[in-house]
Structure formats: C-alpha cells, structure tokens
Amino acid sequence: MSYLHRLNPLSKLLAIGPPAMFLALTTNVWTPLLFIILTIGITLMLGRIPLMRYAKVCAPMLLIVLGFILLYPLLVSDRINEGSELLFSFGFVDVYESGVLFGLATGLRLLAMLVLSLLFTLTTDTADFIRALIQQWRVNYRFGFGTLAVLRFIPILMQQFQLVKMAHQVRGYTGKGSRRIMERTQRYALPLLSSSLRHAERMAYSMDSRAFGAYRTRTYFRRSSMARQDYIFIGAFWIGSTLAVLILFHFDMLGKLSLFKTYH
C-alpha cells in the first residue's frame, strides 16, 4: 500500500481543496500547467499509480482540453480579441492570439482541477471515505451508509449484467441493428430487475438485523482519525502549492485572478 493510500481520506481532501479553489480564479496558462506537472508527479510517485492506468483516466479530459483550444478562438467576444495579434484567417473566421491563449488557459485549468481530484479518487477507498465523514465530520450515519450501499450496488449490478450477457450469448441471442438492441434490452431488463430486487431485500434484512437507524449513534469496529502523517501531508502540500504560486509571481507568470474570466 502506497503512502497516499495509507493517509486519511479527509487529509487528502483538505490538502487539495485550497489549490483547487485558487486554480478556479486563474486566467493564465502557466499556473495550471505548473500545478498539473506537480500533482501528476506526486500522484504517480507517492500513490504508486501505474502510468498507463493514469493516462487512460486522463485521456477523455485531454480531448475536452483540445476541444477548448480549437473552439474558444472561434467563440470569444471581440472585446477579448481587441488589440490582440491576428494569427490567421479562415474564410470569414479570424483567429486571434488572445482567443487561442484563452482557450488553452481554460482547458488547462479544467485539467489541473481533474488531476488534483485524481490524487484523491485514485488513492482513496470509498468505504474509508464514508467512514471518515461519519466519524470525524459528523455526517449522519443513515445517509453515509445508505450512500455506501448504493455505490457498492453498482459493481454488483455490472457483474450481473455480464453474467446475463454471457448466458444470452451461449443461447445464441446475438446480432446487431436497432431492432436487436431493443430486443436485447428487453431480455436483460427482467433478470437484472429480479437480481436487483433480491439484492435490495437482502440488504434491507441485513440493515434491519443490525438495528440500522434505530439509534442516533453507532459503534464502529474500525475507527477513523487523523494521524501525524496526515497533518504532515496537508502542511507539505499547502507549502508546496504556496511556493509554486510565489515562484510564478516572482517571474511575473501568475497572471490576473478573477471569477469572471478574461484574458490579459
């Protein structure tokens, strides 16, 4: 188990919170780019996440960033393009430098927030996170464990879907086309609905046998708490983020901070 996996989930959430809010205010390219590089390095080294797995998760977001870069120069207002250098013209469309940089900054800002969230999601077990919310942040355990039951039901439903799909393939129910798709959907619906009802019934009996919801508080087999290494990680992450911002400010690369995004 890696260093990030051993940390309390709330410590990782607290660590990435302020940098994520700061990135939401940025309007330039260099700030999110620096945070992307630093966060990816921390996640891969301290979280021991395989590079290929990380790349697969980030691939859809890279397409969104590419979309921003391509579309923003065509959609930004004339006020943003005013005084900017014209890069090229394509028919009646004029592409300005400010529009390209505005799209690049927007895409990188979203990507930076994504990699910050991946530091948390790829190294955190959902059950540990729910347990920490209930025990440390006093979230109502009825809501917490109910949410956990729903989240754990999704992979069970996917597994049942694969079993039904393989059973249909063995019986020769294959084919393509819209009509076949509707027929397969109808054949899948009944067994999946029956399986879901059985699982919900077993879950209800299990929760009822444990007097779930009968008392205001509960006892726990595993306790969640903040250890020394959690505070060290929070402090180190905040200090590193502050140093990154100060370096950008020193070299005049921080740009303007604004809730209403305009390029400068």
PDB file of C-alpha atoms in Angstrom:
ATOM      1  CA  MET A   1       0.000   0.000   0.000  1.00  0.00           C
ATOM      2  CA  SER A   2       1.400   3.382  -1.022  1.00  0.00           C
ATOM      3  CA  TYR A   3       1.897   6.436   1.151  1.00  0.00           C
ATOM      4  CA  LEU A   4      -1.183   8.193  -0.263  1.00  0.00           C
ATOM      5  CA  HIS A   5      -3.330   5.092   0.246  1.00  0.00           C
ATOM      6  CA  ARG A   6      -2.395   4.995   3.941  1.00  0.00           C
ATOM      7  CA  LEU A   7      -3.474   8.596   4.538  1.00  0.00           C
ATOM      8  CA  ASN A   8      -6.823   9.556   5.991  1.00  0.00           C
ATOM      9  CA  PRO A   9      -9.176  10.434   3.087  1.00  0.00           C
ATOM     10  CA  LEU A  10     -10.113  13.717   4.738  1.00  0.00           C
ATOM     11  CA  SER A  11      -6.478  14.820   4.862  1.00  0.00           C
ATOM     12  CA  LYS A  12      -6.182  14.428   1.077  1.00  0.00           C
ATOM     13  CA  LEU A  13      -9.457  16.268   0.601  1.00  0.00           C
ATOM     14  CA  LEU A  14      -8.269  19.130   2.806  1.00  0.00           C
ATOM     15  CA  ALA A  15      -4.903  19.221   1.031  1.00  0.00           C
ATOM     16  CA  ILE A  16      -6.289  19.635  -2.483  1.00  0.00           C
ATOM     17  CA  GLY A  17      -9.165  21.966  -1.506  1.00  0.00           C
ATOM     18  CA  PRO A  18      -7.367  25.360  -1.344  1.00  0.00           C
ATOM     19  CA  PRO A  19      -5.257  24.776  -4.502  1.00  0.00           C
ATOM     20  CA  ALA A  20      -8.404  23.768  -6.414  1.00  0.00           C
ATOM     21  CA  MET A  21     -10.204  26.948  -5.319  1.00  0.00           C
ATOM     22  CA  PHE A  22      -7.161  29.013  -6.276  1.00  0.00           C
ATOM     23  CA  LEU A  23      -7.000  27.407  -9.717  1.00  0.00           C
ATOM     24  CA  ALA A  24     -10.630  28.368 -10.287  1.00  0.00           C
ATOM     25  CA  LEU A  25      -9.521  32.017 -10.143  1.00  0.00           C
ATOM     26  CA  THR A  26      -6.586  31.769 -12.532  1.00  0.00           C
ATOM     27  CA  THR A  27      -6.734  33.209 -16.050  1.00  0.00           C
ATOM     28  CA  ASN A  28      -3.310  32.383 -17.489  1.00  0.00           C
ATOM     29  CA  VAL A  29      -1.609  29.290 -18.882  1.00  0.00           C
ATOM     30  CA  TRP A  30       1.442  28.840 -16.654  1.00  0.00           C
ATOM     31  CA  THR A  31      -0.297  28.471 -13.271  1.00  0.00           C
ATOM     32  CA  PRO A  32      -2.468  25.431 -14.124  1.00  0.00           C
ATOM     33  CA  LEU A  33       0.378  23.933 -16.169  1.00  0.00           C
ATOM     34  CA  LEU A  34       2.726  24.028 -13.167  1.00  0.00           C
ATOM     35  CA  PHE A  35       0.086  22.509 -10.878  1.00  0.00           C
ATOM     36  CA  ILE A  36      -0.599  19.768 -13.420  1.00  0.00           C
ATOM     37  CA  ILE A  37       3.074  18.766 -13.514  1.00  0.00           C
ATOM     38  CA  LEU A  38       3.488  18.842  -9.724  1.00  0.00           C
ATOM     39  CA  THR A  39       0.250  16.981  -8.970  1.00  0.00           C
ATOM     40  CA  ILE A  40       0.875  14.252 -11.530  1.00  0.00           C
ATOM     41  CA  GLY A  41       4.369  13.732 -10.127  1.00  0.00           C
ATOM     42  CA  ILE A  42       3.076  13.467  -6.543  1.00  0.00           C
ATOM     43  CA  THR A  43       0.264  11.087  -7.516  1.00  0.00           C
ATOM     44  CA  LEU A  44       2.472   8.752  -9.544  1.00  0.00           C
ATOM     45  CA  MET A  45       5.353   8.645  -7.050  1.00  0.00           C
ATOM     46  CA  LEU A  46       3.560   8.700  -3.686  1.00  0.00           C
ATOM     47  CA  GLY A  47       0.444   6.885  -4.889  1.00  0.00           C
ATOM     48  CA  ARG A  48       2.239   4.244  -6.995  1.00  0.00           C
ATOM     49  CA  ILE A  49      -0.377   4.569  -9.716  1.00  0.00           C
ATOM     50  CA  PRO A  50       0.588   2.770 -12.970  1.00  0.00           C
ATOM     51  CA  LEU A  51       1.321   5.271 -15.699  1.00  0.00           C
ATOM     52  CA  MET A  52      -0.925   3.559 -18.262  1.00  0.00           C
ATOM     53  CA  ARG A  53      -3.879   3.489 -15.881  1.00  0.00           C
ATOM     54  CA  TYR A  54      -3.381   7.178 -15.128  1.00  0.00           C
ATOM     55  CA  ALA A  55      -3.145   8.000 -18.839  1.00  0.00           C
ATOM     56  CA  LYS A  56      -6.394   6.123 -19.586  1.00  0.00           C
ATOM     57  CA  VAL A  57      -8.233   8.111 -16.926  1.00  0.00           C
ATOM     58  CA  CYS A  58      -6.871  11.427 -18.210  1.00  0.00           C
ATOM     59  CA  ALA A  59      -7.406  10.672 -21.918  1.00  0.00           C
ATOM     60  CA  PRO A  60     -11.069  11.830 -22.085  1.00  0.00           C
ATOM     61  CA  MET A  61     -10.168  15.083 -20.340  1.00  0.00           C
ATOM     62  CA  LEU A  62      -7.359  15.707 -22.813  1.00  0.00           C
ATOM     63  CA  LEU A  63      -9.940  15.555 -25.601  1.00  0.00           C
ATOM     64  CA  ILE A  64     -12.022  18.167 -23.769  1.00  0.00           C
ATOM     65  CA  VAL A  65      -8.937  20.397 -23.417  1.00  0.00           C
ATOM     66  CA  LEU A  66      -8.278  20.004 -27.131  1.00  0.00           C
ATOM     67  CA  GLY A  67     -11.883  20.993 -27.800  1.00  0.00           C
ATOM     68  CA  PHE A  68     -11.483  24.176 -25.772  1.00  0.00           C
ATOM     69  CA  ILE A  69      -8.294  25.052 -27.636  1.00  0.00           C
ATOM     70  CA  LEU A  70      -9.991  24.579 -31.018  1.00  0.00           C
ATOM     71  CA  LEU A  71     -13.380  26.152 -30.268  1.00  0.00           C
ATOM     72  CA  TYR A  72     -12.605  29.036 -27.920  1.00  0.00           C
ATOM     73  CA  PRO A  73     -10.778  31.134 -30.555  1.00  0.00           C
ATOM     74  CA  LEU A  74     -13.990  30.994 -32.599  1.00  0.00           C
ATOM     75  CA  LEU A  75     -16.365  31.782 -29.727  1.00  0.00           C
ATOM     76  CA  VAL A  76     -14.651  34.524 -27.685  1.00  0.00           C
ATOM     77  CA  SER A  77     -16.008  38.034 -27.943  1.00  0.00           C
ATOM     78  CA  ASP A  78     -14.453  40.893 -29.889  1.00  0.00           C
ATOM     79  CA  ARG A  79     -13.670  42.608 -26.580  1.00  0.00           C
ATOM     80  CA  ILE A  80     -11.174  39.855 -25.737  1.00  0.00           C
ATOM     81  CA  ASN A  81      -9.652  39.931 -29.215  1.00  0.00           C
ATOM     82  CA  GLU A  82      -9.356  43.705 -29.220  1.00  0.00           C
ATOM     83  CA  GLY A  83      -5.709  44.744 -29.551  1.00  0.00           C
ATOM     84  CA  SER A  84      -4.564  41.134 -29.975  1.00  0.00           C
ATOM     85  CA  GLU A  85      -2.438  39.882 -32.829  1.00  0.00           C
ATOM     86  CA  LEU A  86      -4.257  38.171 -35.700  1.00  0.00           C
ATOM     87  CA  LEU A  87      -2.793  34.705 -36.214  1.00  0.00           C
ATOM     88  CA  PHE A  88      -4.657  33.656 -39.351  1.00  0.00           C
ATOM     89  CA  SER A  89      -7.980  33.921 -41.138  1.00  0.00           C
ATOM     90  CA  PHE A  90     -10.074  31.060 -42.456  1.00  0.00           C
ATOM     91  CA  GLY A  91     -12.858  32.360 -44.644  1.00  0.00           C
ATOM     92  CA  PHE A  92     -14.933  34.721 -42.511  1.00  0.00           C
ATOM     93  CA  VAL A  93     -13.354  33.437 -39.276  1.00  0.00           C
ATOM     94  CA  ASP A  94     -10.462  35.369 -37.723  1.00  0.00           C
ATOM     95  CA  VAL A  95      -8.301  33.605 -35.117  1.00  0.00           C
ATOM     96  CA  TYR A  96      -6.513  35.895 -32.669  1.00  0.00           C
ATOM     97  CA  GLU A  97      -3.704  35.151 -30.243  1.00  0.00           C
ATOM     98  CA  SER A  98      -5.818  36.122 -27.215  1.00  0.00           C
ATOM     99  CA  GLY A  99      -8.542  33.674 -28.229  1.00  0.00           C
ATOM    100  CA  VAL A 100      -6.066  30.792 -28.519  1.00  0.00           C
ATOM    101  CA  LEU A 101      -4.498  31.579 -25.150  1.00  0.00           C
ATOM    102  CA  PHE A 102      -7.925  31.994 -23.548  1.00  0.00           C
ATOM    103  CA  GLY A 103      -8.980  28.541 -24.738  1.00  0.00           C
ATOM    104  CA  LEU A 104      -5.666  26.995 -23.709  1.00  0.00           C
ATOM    105  CA  ALA A 105      -5.880  28.566 -20.237  1.00  0.00           C
ATOM    106  CA  THR A 106      -9.463  27.342 -19.770  1.00  0.00           C
ATOM    107  CA  GLY A 107      -8.641  23.806 -20.861  1.00  0.00           C
ATOM    108  CA  LEU A 108      -5.534  23.605 -18.684  1.00  0.00           C
ATOM    109  CA  ARG A 109      -7.439  24.983 -15.709  1.00  0.00           C
ATOM    110  CA  LEU A 110     -10.012  22.200 -16.003  1.00  0.00           C
ATOM    111  CA  LEU A 111      -7.255  19.629 -16.472  1.00  0.00           C
ATOM    112  CA  ALA A 112      -5.445  20.922 -13.373  1.00  0.00           C
ATOM    113  CA  MET A 113      -8.606  20.505 -11.292  1.00  0.00           C
ATOM    114  CA  LEU A 114      -9.014  16.999 -12.688  1.00  0.00           C
ATOM    115  CA  VAL A 115      -5.507  15.850 -11.755  1.00  0.00           C
ATOM    116  CA  LEU A 116      -5.994  17.323  -8.281  1.00  0.00           C
ATOM    117  CA  SER A 117      -9.183  15.303  -7.896  1.00  0.00           C
ATOM    118  CA  LEU A 118      -7.420  12.181  -9.206  1.00  0.00           C
ATOM    119  CA  LEU A 119      -4.900  12.458  -6.385  1.00  0.00           C
ATOM    120  CA  PHE A 120      -7.863  11.863  -4.072  1.00  0.00           C
ATOM    121  CA  THR A 121     -10.039   9.453  -6.059  1.00  0.00           C
ATOM    122  CA  LEU A 122      -7.307   7.073  -7.274  1.00  0.00           C
ATOM    123  CA  THR A 123      -5.815   6.611  -3.806  1.00  0.00           C
ATOM    124  CA  THR A 124      -8.958   6.527  -1.648  1.00  0.00           C
ATOM    125  CA  ASP A 125     -11.274   3.662  -0.800  1.00  0.00           C
ATOM    126  CA  THR A 126     -14.924   4.715  -0.827  1.00  0.00           C
ATOM    127  CA  ALA A 127     -15.709   2.868   2.403  1.00  0.00           C
ATOM    128  CA  ASP A 128     -12.848   4.612   4.226  1.00  0.00           C
ATOM    129  CA  PHE A 129     -14.033   7.990   2.956  1.00  0.00           C
ATOM    130  CA  ILE A 130     -17.630   7.412   4.091  1.00  0.00           C
ATOM    131  CA  ARG A 131     -16.397   6.131   7.445  1.00  0.00           C
ATOM    132  CA  ALA A 132     -14.228   9.220   7.932  1.00  0.00           C
ATOM    133  CA  LEU A 133     -17.112  11.542   7.040  1.00  0.00           C
ATOM    134  CA  ILE A 134     -19.368   9.848   9.595  1.00  0.00           C
ATOM    135  CA  GLN A 135     -16.891   9.601  12.442  1.00  0.00           C
ATOM    136  CA  GLN A 136     -14.915  12.831  12.035  1.00  0.00           C
ATOM    137  CA  TRP A 137     -17.192  15.278  10.215  1.00  0.00           C
ATOM    138  CA  ARG A 138     -20.366  14.028  11.929  1.00  0.00           C
ATOM    139  CA  VAL A 139     -22.270  13.199   8.767  1.00  0.00           C
ATOM    140  CA  ASN A 140     -25.471  11.328   9.645  1.00  0.00           C
ATOM    141  CA  TYR A 141     -24.642   7.623   9.500  1.00  0.00           C
ATOM    142  CA  ARG A 142     -28.027   6.827   7.939  1.00  0.00           C
ATOM    143  CA  PHE A 143     -27.122   8.972   4.937  1.00  0.00           C
ATOM    144  CA  GLY A 144     -23.491   7.834   4.872  1.00  0.00           C
ATOM    145  CA  PHE A 145     -24.015   4.092   4.945  1.00  0.00           C
ATOM    146  CA  GLY A 146     -27.040   4.398   2.672  1.00  0.00           C
ATOM    147  CA  THR A 147     -24.834   6.134   0.093  1.00  0.00           C
ATOM    148  CA  LEU A 148     -22.177   3.465   0.524  1.00  0.00           C
ATOM    149  CA  ALA A 149     -24.741   0.712  -0.059  1.00  0.00           C
ATOM    150  CA  VAL A 150     -25.802   2.382  -3.315  1.00  0.00           C
ATOM    151  CA  LEU A 151     -22.218   2.783  -4.509  1.00  0.00           C
ATOM    152  CA  ARG A 152     -21.431  -0.858  -3.772  1.00  0.00           C
ATOM    153  CA  PHE A 153     -24.557  -1.938  -5.598  1.00  0.00           C
ATOM    154  CA  ILE A 154     -23.283  -0.525  -8.926  1.00  0.00           C
ATOM    155  CA  PRO A 155     -20.403  -3.036  -9.450  1.00  0.00           C
ATOM    156  CA  ILE A 156     -22.711  -5.875  -8.351  1.00  0.00           C
ATOM    157  CA  LEU A 157     -25.239  -4.814 -10.984  1.00  0.00           C
ATOM    158  CA  MET A 158     -22.498  -4.621 -13.619  1.00  0.00           C
ATOM    159  CA  GLN A 159     -21.365  -8.138 -12.708  1.00  0.00           C
ATOM    160  CA  GLN A 160     -24.915  -9.424 -13.015  1.00  0.00           C
ATOM    161  CA  PHE A 161     -25.222  -7.725 -16.389  1.00  0.00           C
ATOM    162  CA  GLN A 162     -22.120  -9.519 -17.647  1.00  0.00           C
ATOM    163  CA  LEU A 163     -23.494 -12.872 -16.444  1.00  0.00           C
ATOM    164  CA  VAL A 164     -26.812 -12.295 -18.213  1.00  0.00           C
ATOM    165  CA  LYS A 165     -24.995 -11.178 -21.348  1.00  0.00           C
ATOM    166  CA  MET A 166     -22.827 -14.317 -21.415  1.00  0.00           C
ATOM    167  CA  ALA A 167     -25.876 -16.518 -20.801  1.00  0.00           C
ATOM    168  CA  HIS A 168     -27.611 -14.950 -23.804  1.00  0.00           C
ATOM    169  CA  GLN A 169     -24.543 -15.414 -25.964  1.00  0.00           C
ATOM    170  CA  VAL A 170     -24.399 -19.110 -25.047  1.00  0.00           C
ATOM    171  CA  ARG A 171     -28.022 -19.450 -26.151  1.00  0.00           C
ATOM    172  CA  GLY A 172     -27.280 -17.724 -29.457  1.00  0.00           C
ATOM    173  CA  TYR A 173     -29.018 -14.395 -28.781  1.00  0.00           C
ATOM    174  CA  THR A 174     -26.620 -12.237 -30.797  1.00  0.00           C
ATOM    175  CA  GLY A 175     -26.879  -9.771 -33.641  1.00  0.00           C
ATOM    176  CA  LYS A 176     -26.677  -6.095 -34.468  1.00  0.00           C
ATOM    177  CA  GLY A 177     -29.076  -3.382 -35.503  1.00  0.00           C
ATOM    178  CA  SER A 178     -31.533  -1.166 -33.667  1.00  0.00           C
ATOM    179  CA  ARG A 179     -34.220  -3.865 -33.515  1.00  0.00           C
ATOM    180  CA  ARG A 180     -31.838  -6.417 -31.994  1.00  0.00           C
ATOM    181  CA  ILE A 181     -30.636  -3.823 -29.488  1.00  0.00           C
ATOM    182  CA  MET A 182     -34.199  -3.205 -28.305  1.00  0.00           C
ATOM    183  CA  GLU A 183     -34.809  -6.946 -28.040  1.00  0.00           C
ATOM    184  CA  ARG A 184     -31.636  -7.452 -26.004  1.00  0.00           C
ATOM    185  CA  THR A 185     -32.633  -4.586 -23.725  1.00  0.00           C
ATOM    186  CA  GLN A 186     -35.961  -6.228 -23.034  1.00  0.00           C
ATOM    187  CA  ARG A 187     -34.324  -9.617 -22.368  1.00  0.00           C
ATOM    188  CA  TYR A 188     -31.804  -8.024 -19.980  1.00  0.00           C
ATOM    189  CA  ALA A 189     -34.371  -5.965 -18.085  1.00  0.00           C
ATOM    190  CA  LEU A 190     -36.270  -8.771 -16.324  1.00  0.00           C
ATOM    191  CA  PRO A 191     -33.297 -10.783 -14.924  1.00  0.00           C
ATOM    192  CA  LEU A 192     -31.485  -7.604 -13.874  1.00  0.00           C
ATOM    193  CA  LEU A 193     -34.608  -6.260 -12.180  1.00  0.00           C
ATOM    194  CA  SER A 194     -35.137  -9.562 -10.358  1.00  0.00           C
ATOM    195  CA  SER A 195     -31.487  -9.635  -9.243  1.00  0.00           C
ATOM    196  CA  SER A 196     -31.684  -6.025  -8.055  1.00  0.00           C
ATOM    197  CA  LEU A 197     -34.798  -6.715  -6.002  1.00  0.00           C
ATOM    198  CA  ARG A 198     -33.208  -9.775  -4.366  1.00  0.00           C
ATOM    199  CA  HIS A 199     -30.086  -7.791  -3.525  1.00  0.00           C
ATOM    200  CA  ALA A 200     -32.143  -4.905  -2.097  1.00  0.00           C
ATOM    201  CA  GLU A 201     -34.172  -7.348   0.004  1.00  0.00           C
ATOM    202  CA  ARG A 202     -31.025  -8.982   1.426  1.00  0.00           C
ATOM    203  CA  MET A 203     -29.570  -5.543   2.140  1.00  0.00           C
ATOM    204  CA  ALA A 204     -32.750  -4.455   3.926  1.00  0.00           C
ATOM    205  CA  TYR A 205     -32.790  -7.605   6.093  1.00  0.00           C
ATOM    206  CA  SER A 206     -29.117  -7.128   6.928  1.00  0.00           C
ATOM    207  CA  MET A 207     -29.582  -3.485   7.947  1.00  0.00           C
ATOM    208  CA  ASP A 208     -32.699  -4.283   9.936  1.00  0.00           C
ATOM    209  CA  SER A 209     -30.960  -7.098  11.838  1.00  0.00           C
ATOM    210  CA  ARG A 210     -28.272  -4.611  12.899  1.00  0.00           C
ATOM    211  CA  ALA A 211     -30.861  -2.067  14.131  1.00  0.00           C
ATOM    212  CA  PHE A 212     -29.818   0.381  11.423  1.00  0.00           C
ATOM    213  CA  GLY A 213     -31.418   3.770  12.075  1.00  0.00           C
ATOM    214  CA  ALA A 214     -32.832   2.810  15.478  1.00  0.00           C
ATOM    215  CA  TYR A 215     -30.314   4.862  17.451  1.00  0.00           C
ATOM    216  CA  ARG A 216     -28.749   8.282  16.971  1.00  0.00           C
ATOM    217  CA  THR A 217     -25.185   6.955  17.244  1.00  0.00           C
ATOM    218  CA  ARG A 218     -23.447   3.672  16.492  1.00  0.00           C
ATOM    219  CA  THR A 219     -20.283   1.860  17.489  1.00  0.00           C
ATOM    220  CA  TYR A 220     -17.599   1.064  14.917  1.00  0.00           C
ATOM    221  CA  PHE A 221     -15.171  -1.796  14.517  1.00  0.00           C
ATOM    222  CA  ARG A 222     -12.694   0.430  12.658  1.00  0.00           C
ATOM    223  CA  ARG A 223     -12.047   3.944  13.935  1.00  0.00           C
ATOM    224  CA  SER A 224     -11.068   6.772  11.602  1.00  0.00           C
ATOM    225  CA  SER A 225      -8.767   9.521  12.881  1.00  0.00           C
ATOM    226  CA  MET A 226      -6.119  11.969  11.733  1.00  0.00           C
ATOM    227  CA  ALA A 227      -2.571  10.768  12.379  1.00  0.00           C
ATOM    228  CA  ARG A 228       0.681  12.681  12.406  1.00  0.00           C
ATOM    229  CA  GLN A 229       1.463  11.801   8.798  1.00  0.00           C
ATOM    230  CA  ASP A 230      -1.884  13.273   7.720  1.00  0.00           C
ATOM    231  CA  TYR A 231      -1.048  16.679   9.170  1.00  0.00           C
ATOM    232  CA  ILE A 232       2.427  16.496   7.656  1.00  0.00           C
ATOM    233  CA  PHE A 233       0.970  15.796   4.211  1.00  0.00           C
ATOM    234  CA  ILE A 234      -1.553  18.646   4.464  1.00  0.00           C
ATOM    235  CA  GLY A 235       1.126  21.105   5.563  1.00  0.00           C
ATOM    236  CA  ALA A 236       3.623  19.943   2.939  1.00  0.00           C
ATOM    237  CA  PHE A 237       1.052  20.134   0.130  1.00  0.00           C
ATOM    238  CA  TRP A 238      -0.054  23.616   1.139  1.00  0.00           C
ATOM    239  CA  ILE A 239       3.538  24.834   1.480  1.00  0.00           C
ATOM    240  CA  GLY A 240       4.473  23.348  -1.895  1.00  0.00           C
ATOM    241  CA  SER A 241       1.449  24.974  -3.538  1.00  0.00           C
ATOM    242  CA  THR A 242       2.277  28.326  -1.934  1.00  0.00           C
ATOM    243  CA  LEU A 243       5.890  28.118  -3.115  1.00  0.00           C
ATOM    244  CA  ALA A 244       4.699  27.351  -6.652  1.00  0.00           C
ATOM    245  CA  VAL A 245       2.457  30.422  -6.603  1.00  0.00           C
ATOM    246  CA  LEU A 246       5.257  32.606  -5.208  1.00  0.00           C
ATOM    247  CA  ILE A 247       7.655  31.414  -7.924  1.00  0.00           C
ATOM    248  CA  LEU A 248       5.114  32.264 -10.607  1.00  0.00           C
ATOM    249  CA  PHE A 249       4.523  35.660  -9.014  1.00  0.00           C
ATOM    250  CA  HIS A 250       8.266  36.356  -8.803  1.00  0.00           C
ATOM    251  CA  PHE A 251       8.747  35.707 -12.518  1.00  0.00           C
ATOM    252  CA  ASP A 252       5.558  37.648 -13.383  1.00  0.00           C
ATOM    253  CA  MET A 253       3.847  34.499 -14.715  1.00  0.00           C
ATOM    254  CA  LEU A 254       0.942  34.330 -12.270  1.00  0.00           C
ATOM    255  CA  GLY A 255      -1.487  36.421 -14.290  1.00  0.00           C
ATOM    256  CA  LYS A 256      -4.662  38.046 -13.081  1.00  0.00           C
ATOM    257  CA  LEU A 257      -7.028  36.275 -10.683  1.00  0.00           C
ATOM    258  CA  SER A 258     -10.698  36.682 -11.472  1.00  0.00           C
ATOM    259  CA  LEU A 259     -14.032  34.924 -11.080  1.00  0.00           C
ATOM    260  CA  PHE A 260     -15.141  36.386 -14.405  1.00  0.00           C
ATOM    261  CA  LYS A 261     -12.555  35.028 -16.803  1.00  0.00           C
ATOM    262  CA  THR A 262     -10.892  37.481 -19.161  1.00  0.00           C
ATOM    263  CA  TYR A 263      -7.545  37.083 -20.850  1.00  0.00           C
ATOM    264  CA  HIS A 264      -4.717  39.507 -20.019  1.00  0.00           C
TER     265      HIS A 264
END
